[in-house]
Amino acid sequence: MCVSFFNLYFIFNNKLSQVIFLWKKCFKMNNKKTMIGSAMSA
């Protein structure tokens, strides 16, 4: 049980970091005003 839970958690963490990486990459393509605005609202 513990091992399977740890595996699921590890996979979830990997997917989450990938999503955050792509999200940051996407914002870099946008202009800097939008990036600053979203950083302030977040």
Coordinates of C-alpha atoms in Angstrom, one line a residue:
M1 CA 0.0 0.0 0.0
C2 CA 2.7 2.5 1.0
V3 CA 4.8 1.7 -2.1
S4 CA 1.9 2.1 -4.5
F5 CA 0.9 5.4 -2.8
F6 CA 4.5 6.6 -3.1
N7 CA 4.6 5.6 -6.8
L8 CA 1.4 7.5 -7.5
Y9 CA 2.7 10.5 -5.6
F10 CA 6.0 10.5 -7.6
I11 CA 4.1 10.2 -10.9
F12 CA 1.8 13.1 -9.9
N13 CA 4.8 15.2 -8.9
N14 CA 6.5 14.6 -12.2
K15 CA 3.3 15.5 -14.2
L16 CA 2.8 18.6 -12.1
S17 CA 6.4 19.8 -12.6
Q18 CA 6.0 19.2 -16.4
V19 CA 2.8 21.3 -16.4
I20 CA 4.4 24.1 -14.5
F21 CA 7.4 24.1 -16.9
L22 CA 5.2 24.3 -19.9
W23 CA 3.1 27.0 -18.3
K24 CA 6.2 29.1 -17.6
K25 CA 7.5 28.5 -21.2
C26 CA 4.1 29.6 -22.5
F27 CA 4.3 32.8 -20.5
K28 CA 7.8 33.6 -21.7
M29 CA 6.4 33.6 -25.3
N30 CA 3.9 36.3 -24.3
N31 CA 4.9 39.9 -23.7
K32 CA 6.6 40.9 -20.4
K33 CA 3.6 43.1 -19.4
T34 CA 1.3 40.0 -19.3
M35 CA 4.0 38.0 -17.4
I36 CA 4.3 40.7 -14.7
G37 CA 0.5 41.1 -14.5
S38 CA 0.0 37.4 -14.0
A39 CA 2.8 37.2 -11.4
M40 CA 1.3 40.0 -9.4
S41 CA -2.2 38.4 -9.5
A42 CA -0.9 35.0 -8.6

